[in-house]
Coordinates of C-alpha atoms in Angstrom, one line a residue:
X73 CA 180.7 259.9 207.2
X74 CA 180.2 258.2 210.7
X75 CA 178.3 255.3 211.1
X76 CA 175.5 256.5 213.2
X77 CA 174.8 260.1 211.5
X78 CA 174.5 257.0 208.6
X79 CA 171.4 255.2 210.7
X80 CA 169.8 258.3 211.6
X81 CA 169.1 258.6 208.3
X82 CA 171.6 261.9 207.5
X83 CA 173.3 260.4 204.4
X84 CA 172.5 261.6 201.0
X85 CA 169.4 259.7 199.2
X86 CA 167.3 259.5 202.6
X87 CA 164.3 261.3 203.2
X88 CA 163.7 262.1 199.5
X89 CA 167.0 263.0 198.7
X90 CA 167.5 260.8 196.1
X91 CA 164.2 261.4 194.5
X92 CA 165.3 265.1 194.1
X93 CA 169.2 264.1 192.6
X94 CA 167.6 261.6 190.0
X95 CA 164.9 264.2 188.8
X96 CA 168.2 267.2 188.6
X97 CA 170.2 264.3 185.9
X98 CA 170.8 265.8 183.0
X99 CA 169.9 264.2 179.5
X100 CA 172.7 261.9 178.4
X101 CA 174.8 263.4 175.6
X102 CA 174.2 260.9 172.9
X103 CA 170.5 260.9 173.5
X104 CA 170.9 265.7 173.7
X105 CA 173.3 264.6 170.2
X106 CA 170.3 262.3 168.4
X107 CA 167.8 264.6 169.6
X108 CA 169.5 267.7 167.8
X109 CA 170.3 265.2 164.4
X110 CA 166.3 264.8 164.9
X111 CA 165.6 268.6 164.6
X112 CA 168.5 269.5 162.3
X113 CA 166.3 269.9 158.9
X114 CA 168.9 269.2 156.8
X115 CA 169.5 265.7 158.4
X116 CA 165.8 264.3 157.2
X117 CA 166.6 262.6 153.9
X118 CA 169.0 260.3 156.5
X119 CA 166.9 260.8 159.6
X120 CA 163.4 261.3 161.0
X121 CA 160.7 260.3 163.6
X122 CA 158.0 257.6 162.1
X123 CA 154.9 259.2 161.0
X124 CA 153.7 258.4 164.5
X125 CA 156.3 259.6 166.6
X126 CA 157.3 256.5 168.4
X127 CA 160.5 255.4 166.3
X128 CA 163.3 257.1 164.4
X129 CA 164.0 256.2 161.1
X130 CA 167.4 255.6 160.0
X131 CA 167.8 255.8 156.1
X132 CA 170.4 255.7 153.2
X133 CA 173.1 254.2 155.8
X134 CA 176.2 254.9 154.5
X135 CA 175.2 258.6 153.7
X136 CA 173.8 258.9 156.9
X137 CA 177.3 257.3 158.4
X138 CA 179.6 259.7 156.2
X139 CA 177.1 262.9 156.3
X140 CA 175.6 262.9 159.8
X141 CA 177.5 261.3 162.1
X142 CA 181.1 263.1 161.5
X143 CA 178.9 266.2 162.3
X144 CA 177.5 265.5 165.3
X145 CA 180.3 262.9 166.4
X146 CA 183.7 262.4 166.7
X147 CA 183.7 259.2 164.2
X148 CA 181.1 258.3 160.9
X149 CA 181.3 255.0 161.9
X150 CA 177.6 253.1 161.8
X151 CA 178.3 250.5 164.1
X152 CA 179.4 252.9 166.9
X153 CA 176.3 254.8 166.7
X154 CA 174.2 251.6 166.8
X155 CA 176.0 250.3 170.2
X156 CA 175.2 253.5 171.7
X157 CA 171.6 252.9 170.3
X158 CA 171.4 249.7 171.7
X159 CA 173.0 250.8 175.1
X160 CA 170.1 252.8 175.7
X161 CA 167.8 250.0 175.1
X162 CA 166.7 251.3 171.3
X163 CA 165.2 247.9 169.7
X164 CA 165.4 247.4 165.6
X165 CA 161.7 247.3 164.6
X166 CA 161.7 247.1 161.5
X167 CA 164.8 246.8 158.1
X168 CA 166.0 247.2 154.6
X169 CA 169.2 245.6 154.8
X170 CA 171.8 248.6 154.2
X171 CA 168.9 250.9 153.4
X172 CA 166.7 251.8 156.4
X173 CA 166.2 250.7 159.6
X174 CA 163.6 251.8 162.3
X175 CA 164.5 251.7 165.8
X176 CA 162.2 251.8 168.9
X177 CA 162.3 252.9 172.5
X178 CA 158.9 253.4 174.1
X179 CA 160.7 255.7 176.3
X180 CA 162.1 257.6 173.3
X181 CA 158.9 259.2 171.5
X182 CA 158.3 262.7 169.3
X183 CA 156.2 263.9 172.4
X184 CA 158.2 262.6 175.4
X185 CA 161.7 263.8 173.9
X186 CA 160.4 267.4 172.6
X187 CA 161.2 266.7 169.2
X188 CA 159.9 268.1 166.1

């Protein structure tokens, strides 16, 4: 890449470039992964959107660690899962310690993800 082709404005990401490479990014796989538990019927009684679609609910912990995660993951560890809950910025609204926990992102809703 030389220098001036650089100022003219030739390198990737000018001109609207990078407007069309962000809106060609693929879903990240844990987020495709979460979104499959979500429509996976037999998953419910350990996961499911809130009745209004802006949170998922996580329930019976350990089941869900030793049921769903080993099926959709390469580990049933909880804590794993919620680190890669919490890198994409999913909040803990609401808890049962050990039984249930609700966790938000208002990017992450039943309508904007194509859930069910």
């Amino acid at each position: 890449l030389k220098y001036r082709s650089f100022r003219k404005g030739n390198a990737k990401g000018s001109k609207g470039e990078m407007k069309d490479m962000v809106s060609e990014q693929k879903t990240p796989p844990f987020l495709t992964k979460l979104l499959a538990i979500l429509a996976d019927n037999s998953c419910r009684e350990y996961i499911s959107w809130t009745d209004d679609g802006k949170g998922i609910v996580l329930k019976q912990l350990d089941r869900f660690s030793s049921n769903v995660l080993p099926r959709y993951f390469k580990h049933a560890n909880f804590t794993s899962f919620l680190r890669q809950l919490n890198m994409y910025n999913f909040y803990t609204s609401s808890q049962k310690q050990g039984e249930w926990r609700i966790f938000t992102n208002p990017l992450f809703t039943r309508d904007n993800a194509g859930g069910r």
